[in-house]
Amino acid sequence: MMTAHMPLTQMQPAPAKQPRAVGVVRLSTKRLGTRTVLGDLYQQGAAKAVFPRANRGLTAVLLNTSGGVTGGDSFTNTAQAGEGTHLTLTTQACERAYRAQPGEIGRVSTNLHVQDGATLWWLPQETLVFDGCAFERRLSCDIEGSGRALIVEPLCVGRLAMGEDTVSGLMADRIDITREGAPLVRDAWRMSGDITAHMQRAACASGASAMVSLTYAGTDAETHLAPLRALLPTTGGASLLATDVLVMRLLAPSGYALRKHLLPILDHLTSSEMPLCWRL
């Protein structure tokens, strides 16, 4: 009797895929008398929200219990500031875009909605981009009527304190801000391969390793232009896209230098009511 033998390569099991982190947070605010209170809350997986006491409105601090984002991870944040409410969203600490396995991308999606007469501040702490990362981030914000929004996205490439001053990988970012569906801001960029080399280019970042994108949409935007320009170094700029839309960009040689200039600007725009976690 003859026995067929399976080739050894076919008998070996396929390499097991690493477990990936998935997180979802959905929340909304509503008015209770003159106060802003939590309307709805849903959280799943590695994404959580906590609500410290705040002087104004409601503050939600977003936590990533997996410690960062690597290839294959997926996080989704959805928030609605109800009519006449004030909602601040921030993060417990800096987000980390870790090294990824080939062919896998980590994604973070944020969807914001500001109802008429509401104010929403999106104030996450810096995203730290590690060597070998593959990270895509997208934010959309729609504003109704007289709603106001402050959208801030800071980023640091490499870990200078750890000697990581050369970073390769994939980093992509997109911000879409609309009012009643009409576009106010469309901002997108993508860097792949040698990210540090891209940042060295004069037309990109001229050697900076930290940067921030800021948009303020509100009827009083024009009044903030001169104060912001006075607080900016020569590596930053602020402009009005319309009387109610102010945009700012700032480059810095390090995360420390970025904060040195960014915090006074955020204090101005938030009337010195920044979330406490930014001060720790």
CSV table of C-alpha atoms in Angstrom, one decimal:
chain,number,residue,atom,x,y,z
A,1,MET,CA,0.0,0.0,0.0
A,2,MET,CA,1.3,3.4,-0.9
A,3,THR,CA,1.0,6.4,1.4
A,4,ALA,CA,0.9,10.0,0.0
A,5,HIS,CA,3.0,12.5,2.0
A,6,MET,CA,2.1,16.2,2.1
A,7,PRO,CA,5.1,18.4,1.5
A,8,LEU,CA,6.6,19.9,4.7
A,9,THR,CA,5.9,23.5,3.5
A,10,GLN,CA,2.2,22.7,3.2
A,11,MET,CA,2.0,21.1,6.7
A,12,GLN,CA,3.3,24.2,8.4
A,13,PRO,CA,0.6,26.5,9.7
A,14,ALA,CA,0.4,30.0,8.3
A,15,PRO,CA,2.0,32.7,10.6
A,16,ALA,CA,-0.6,34.0,13.1
A,17,LYS,CA,-1.6,37.6,12.6
A,18,GLN,CA,-0.9,39.9,15.5
A,19,PRO,CA,-4.1,41.0,17.4
A,20,ARG,CA,-5.1,44.5,16.4
A,21,ALA,CA,-6.7,47.2,18.5
A,22,VAL,CA,-10.1,48.5,17.7
A,23,GLY,CA,-11.8,51.4,19.5
A,24,VAL,CA,-15.0,53.4,19.2
A,25,VAL,CA,-16.2,56.4,21.1
A,26,ARG,CA,-19.5,58.2,20.3
A,27,LEU,CA,-20.9,60.9,22.5
A,28,SER,CA,-23.1,64.0,22.4
A,29,THR,CA,-24.0,66.9,24.7
A,30,LYS,CA,-27.3,68.5,25.6
A,31,ARG,CA,-28.5,71.5,27.7
A,32,LEU,CA,-29.9,71.0,31.2
A,33,GLY,CA,-31.0,74.5,32.2
A,34,THR,CA,-27.9,76.6,31.7
A,35,ARG,CA,-25.5,73.7,31.9
A,36,THR,CA,-23.9,71.4,29.3
A,37,VAL,CA,-24.4,67.8,30.2
A,38,LEU,CA,-23.7,64.4,28.6
A,39,GLY,CA,-26.4,63.4,26.2
A,40,ASP,CA,-25.4,60.0,24.9
A,41,LEU,CA,-22.2,57.9,25.3
A,42,TYR,CA,-21.1,54.7,23.6
A,43,GLN,CA,-17.6,53.3,24.0
A,44,GLN,CA,-16.1,50.0,22.7
A,45,GLY,CA,-12.8,48.2,22.7
A,46,ALA,CA,-9.6,50.1,23.4
A,47,ALA,CA,-11.2,53.6,23.2
A,48,LYS,CA,-12.6,55.2,26.4
A,49,ALA,CA,-13.7,58.6,27.5
A,50,VAL,CA,-13.6,60.2,31.0
A,51,PHE,CA,-15.2,63.4,32.1
A,52,PRO,CA,-13.2,65.6,34.5
A,53,ARG,CA,-14.7,68.7,36.1
A,54,ALA,CA,-14.5,71.7,33.9
A,55,ASN,CA,-15.1,75.4,34.4
A,56,ARG,CA,-17.0,75.7,31.1
A,57,GLY,CA,-19.3,73.2,29.5
A,58,LEU,CA,-18.3,69.5,29.3
A,59,THR,CA,-14.8,68.2,28.8
A,60,ALA,CA,-14.2,64.6,27.5
A,61,VAL,CA,-10.7,63.1,27.7
A,62,LEU,CA,-10.2,60.3,25.2
A,63,LEU,CA,-8.0,57.4,26.2
A,64,ASN,CA,-6.4,54.7,24.0
A,65,THR,CA,-5.9,51.8,26.4
A,66,SER,CA,-3.7,49.9,23.8
A,67,GLY,CA,-1.0,52.6,24.3
A,68,GLY,CA,-0.8,53.7,20.7
A,69,VAL,CA,-1.6,53.0,17.1
A,70,THR,CA,0.1,50.4,14.9
A,71,GLY,CA,-0.6,48.8,11.6
A,72,GLY,CA,-4.1,47.3,11.4
A,73,ASP,CA,-5.5,49.3,14.4
A,74,SER,CA,-8.7,51.2,13.9
A,75,PHE,CA,-10.1,54.0,16.1
A,76,THR,CA,-13.2,56.1,15.5
A,77,ASN,CA,-14.3,59.1,17.5
A,78,THR,CA,-17.7,60.7,16.9
A,79,ALA,CA,-18.9,63.7,18.9
A,80,GLN,CA,-21.8,66.1,18.6
A,81,ALA,CA,-22.1,69.4,20.5
A,82,GLY,CA,-25.8,69.9,21.0
A,83,GLU,CA,-27.6,73.2,20.4
A,84,GLY,CA,-26.3,75.9,22.8
A,85,THR,CA,-23.7,73.6,24.5
A,86,HIS,CA,-19.9,73.8,25.0
A,87,LEU,CA,-17.9,70.6,24.4
A,88,THR,CA,-14.1,70.2,24.7
A,89,LEU,CA,-12.4,67.0,23.5
A,90,THR,CA,-8.8,66.3,24.3
A,91,THR,CA,-6.6,63.3,24.9
A,92,GLN,CA,-5.0,61.9,28.2
A,93,ALA,CA,-1.5,62.0,26.7
A,94,CYS,CA,0.3,62.1,23.3
A,95,GLU,CA,-0.9,59.6,20.8
A,96,ARG,CA,1.8,57.3,19.4
A,97,ALA,CA,2.0,56.1,15.8
A,98,TYR,CA,4.2,52.9,16.3
A,99,ARG,CA,6.2,50.8,13.9
A,100,ALA,CA,3.9,48.8,11.6
A,101,GLN,CA,4.1,45.4,9.9
A,102,PRO,CA,4.5,45.5,6.1
A,103,GLY,CA,1.2,46.1,4.4
A,104,GLU,CA,-0.7,47.1,7.5
A,105,ILE,CA,-1.9,50.7,8.2
A,106,GLY,CA,-3.3,52.1,11.5
A,107,ARG,CA,-6.2,54.5,11.0
A,108,VAL,CA,-7.9,57.1,13.2
A,109,SER,CA,-11.1,58.7,12.1
A,110,THR,CA,-12.8,61.6,13.9
A,111,ASN,CA,-16.2,62.9,13.0
A,112,LEU,CA,-17.5,66.1,14.7
A,113,HIS,CA,-20.8,67.9,14.5
A,114,VAL,CA,-21.5,71.3,16.0
A,115,GLN,CA,-25.2,72.3,16.2
A,116,ASP,CA,-26.5,75.9,16.1
A,117,GLY,CA,-25.2,78.1,18.9
A,118,ALA,CA,-22.8,75.4,20.2
A,119,THR,CA,-19.1,75.5,20.6
A,120,LEU,CA,-16.7,72.6,20.1
A,121,TRP,CA,-13.0,72.5,20.9
A,122,TRP,CA,-11.0,69.6,19.4
A,123,LEU,CA,-7.7,69.8,21.4
A,124,PRO,CA,-5.8,66.5,21.2
A,125,GLN,CA,-2.2,66.4,22.5
A,126,GLU,CA,0.6,65.7,20.0
A,127,THR,CA,0.8,62.6,17.8
A,128,LEU,CA,4.3,61.2,18.0
A,129,VAL,CA,5.4,59.6,14.8
A,130,PHE,CA,7.8,56.6,15.3
A,131,ASP,CA,10.2,55.2,12.7
A,132,GLY,CA,8.5,52.5,10.6
A,133,CYS,CA,5.0,53.8,11.2
A,134,ALA,CA,2.1,53.4,8.8
A,135,PHE,CA,-0.6,55.9,10.0
A,136,GLU,CA,-3.5,57.6,8.4
A,137,ARG,CA,-5.7,60.1,10.2
A,138,ARG,CA,-8.9,61.8,9.0
A,139,LEU,CA,-11.1,64.5,10.7
A,140,SER,CA,-14.3,65.9,9.5
A,141,CYS,CA,-16.3,68.6,11.2
A,142,ASP,CA,-19.7,70.1,10.1
A,143,ILE,CA,-21.0,73.3,11.8
A,144,GLU,CA,-24.6,74.4,11.8
A,145,GLY,CA,-25.7,78.1,11.9
A,146,SER,CA,-23.8,80.1,14.5
A,147,GLY,CA,-21.9,77.2,15.9
A,148,ARG,CA,-18.2,77.7,16.6
A,149,ALA,CA,-15.3,75.2,16.3
A,150,LEU,CA,-11.6,75.2,17.2
A,151,ILE,CA,-9.7,72.3,15.5
A,152,VAL,CA,-6.1,71.7,16.5
A,153,GLU,CA,-3.9,68.8,15.2
A,154,PRO,CA,-0.2,68.9,16.6
A,155,LEU,CA,2.4,66.4,15.3
A,156,CYS,CA,6.0,65.5,16.2
A,157,VAL,CA,8.2,63.4,13.9
A,158,GLY,CA,10.7,61.2,15.7
A,159,ARG,CA,11.7,61.0,19.3
A,160,LEU,CA,14.6,63.4,19.7
A,161,ALA,CA,15.1,62.6,23.4
A,162,MET,CA,15.5,58.9,22.5
A,163,GLY,CA,18.0,59.7,19.7
A,164,GLU,CA,15.5,58.8,16.9
A,165,ASP,CA,16.1,61.7,14.6
A,166,THR,CA,15.5,59.8,11.3
A,167,VAL,CA,12.0,58.5,10.5
A,168,SER,CA,10.8,56.5,7.6
A,169,GLY,CA,7.3,55.1,7.0
A,170,LEU,CA,3.9,56.5,5.9
A,171,MET,CA,2.0,59.4,7.4
A,172,ALA,CA,-1.2,60.9,5.9
A,173,ASP,CA,-3.6,63.4,7.3
A,174,ARG,CA,-6.8,65.0,6.1
A,175,ILE,CA,-9.1,67.7,7.6
A,176,ASP,CA,-12.5,68.6,6.2
A,177,ILE,CA,-14.4,71.4,7.8
A,178,THR,CA,-17.8,72.5,6.5
A,179,ARG,CA,-20.6,74.9,7.6
A,180,GLU,CA,-24.1,73.6,6.6
A,181,GLY,CA,-22.4,71.3,4.2
A,182,ALA,CA,-20.5,74.1,2.4
A,183,PRO,CA,-16.7,73.7,2.5
A,184,LEU,CA,-14.7,76.0,4.8
A,185,VAL,CA,-11.4,74.1,4.9
A,186,ARG,CA,-10.0,71.2,2.9
A,187,ASP,CA,-6.5,70.3,4.1
A,188,ALA,CA,-4.7,67.1,3.2
A,189,TRP,CA,-1.1,65.9,3.0
A,190,ARG,CA,0.8,62.6,2.7
A,191,MET,CA,4.4,61.6,3.3
A,192,SER,CA,5.9,58.2,2.6
A,193,GLY,CA,9.4,56.7,2.5
A,194,ASP,CA,12.0,58.9,4.1
A,195,ILE,CA,9.8,61.2,6.1
A,196,THR,CA,12.7,63.1,7.7
A,197,ALA,CA,14.1,63.9,4.2
A,198,HIS,CA,10.7,65.3,3.2
A,199,MET,CA,10.6,67.4,6.4
A,200,GLN,CA,14.1,68.8,5.5
A,201,ARG,CA,12.9,70.3,2.2
A,202,ALA,CA,12.4,74.1,2.3
A,203,ALA,CA,9.0,73.8,0.6
A,204,CYS,CA,7.8,71.4,3.3
A,205,ALA,CA,9.1,72.0,6.8
A,206,SER,CA,12.7,73.3,6.3
A,207,GLY,CA,14.1,70.9,8.8
A,208,ALA,CA,11.4,71.2,11.5
A,209,SER,CA,10.3,68.1,13.3
A,210,ALA,CA,7.1,69.4,14.9
A,211,MET,CA,4.1,71.1,13.5
A,212,VAL,CA,0.5,72.1,14.2
A,213,SER,CA,-2.5,72.8,12.1
A,214,LEU,CA,-5.2,75.1,13.7
A,215,THR,CA,-8.5,76.2,12.4
A,216,TYR,CA,-11.0,78.5,14.2
A,217,ALA,CA,-14.4,78.9,12.7
A,218,GLY,CA,-16.7,81.5,14.4
A,219,THR,CA,-18.2,84.9,13.8
A,220,ASP,CA,-15.4,86.5,15.9
A,221,ALA,CA,-12.6,84.9,14.0
A,222,GLU,CA,-11.4,88.2,12.5
A,223,THR,CA,-10.8,89.7,16.0
A,224,HIS,CA,-8.3,86.9,16.8
A,225,LEU,CA,-6.0,87.4,13.8
A,226,ALA,CA,-3.8,90.2,15.1
A,227,PRO,CA,-3.4,88.6,18.6
A,228,LEU,CA,-2.4,85.3,17.1
A,229,ARG,CA,0.1,86.9,14.7
A,230,ALA,CA,1.7,88.7,17.6
A,231,LEU,CA,2.2,85.3,19.4
A,232,LEU,CA,3.7,83.5,16.4
A,233,PRO,CA,7.4,83.0,15.7
A,234,THR,CA,8.8,83.5,12.2
A,235,THR,CA,8.1,79.8,11.5
A,236,GLY,CA,4.3,80.3,11.8
A,237,GLY,CA,1.6,82.1,10.0
A,238,ALA,CA,-2.1,82.9,10.4
A,239,SER,CA,-4.6,84.1,7.8
A,240,LEU,CA,-8.3,84.6,7.3
A,241,LEU,CA,-10.0,82.4,4.7
A,242,ALA,CA,-13.2,84.4,5.3
A,243,THR,CA,-14.4,86.8,8.0
A,244,ASP,CA,-15.4,83.8,10.1
A,245,VAL,CA,-12.6,81.3,9.3
A,246,LEU,CA,-9.1,81.7,10.7
A,247,VAL,CA,-6.3,79.2,9.9
A,248,MET,CA,-2.8,78.9,11.4
A,249,ARG,CA,0.2,76.8,10.7
A,250,LEU,CA,3.3,76.6,12.9
A,251,LEU,CA,6.6,74.7,12.5
A,252,ALA,CA,9.1,74.1,15.4
A,253,PRO,CA,12.4,72.2,15.8
A,254,SER,CA,11.0,70.0,18.7
A,255,GLY,CA,7.8,69.2,20.5
A,256,TYR,CA,9.0,71.4,23.4
A,257,ALA,CA,9.5,74.4,21.2
A,258,LEU,CA,6.1,73.8,19.6
A,259,ARG,CA,4.3,73.8,22.9
A,260,LYS,CA,6.2,76.9,24.0
A,261,HIS,CA,4.5,78.9,21.2
A,262,LEU,CA,1.2,76.9,20.9
A,263,LEU,CA,0.0,77.0,24.5
A,264,PRO,CA,-0.2,80.8,24.7
A,265,ILE,CA,-2.2,80.8,21.4
A,266,LEU,CA,-4.6,78.1,22.7
A,267,ASP,CA,-4.9,80.0,26.0
A,268,HIS,CA,-5.9,83.1,24.0
A,269,LEU,CA,-8.5,81.2,21.9
A,270,THR,CA,-10.0,79.3,24.9
A,271,SER,CA,-9.9,82.2,27.4
A,272,SER,CA,-7.3,80.3,29.4
A,273,GLU,CA,-9.6,77.3,29.9
A,274,MET,CA,-7.3,74.6,28.4
A,275,PRO,CA,-7.9,71.1,29.7
A,276,LEU,CA,-5.7,70.4,32.7
A,277,CYS,CA,-4.0,67.4,31.1
A,278,TRP,CA,-2.2,69.8,28.7
A,279,ARG,CA,-0.5,71.3,31.8
A,280,LEU,CA,0.8,68.0,33.3
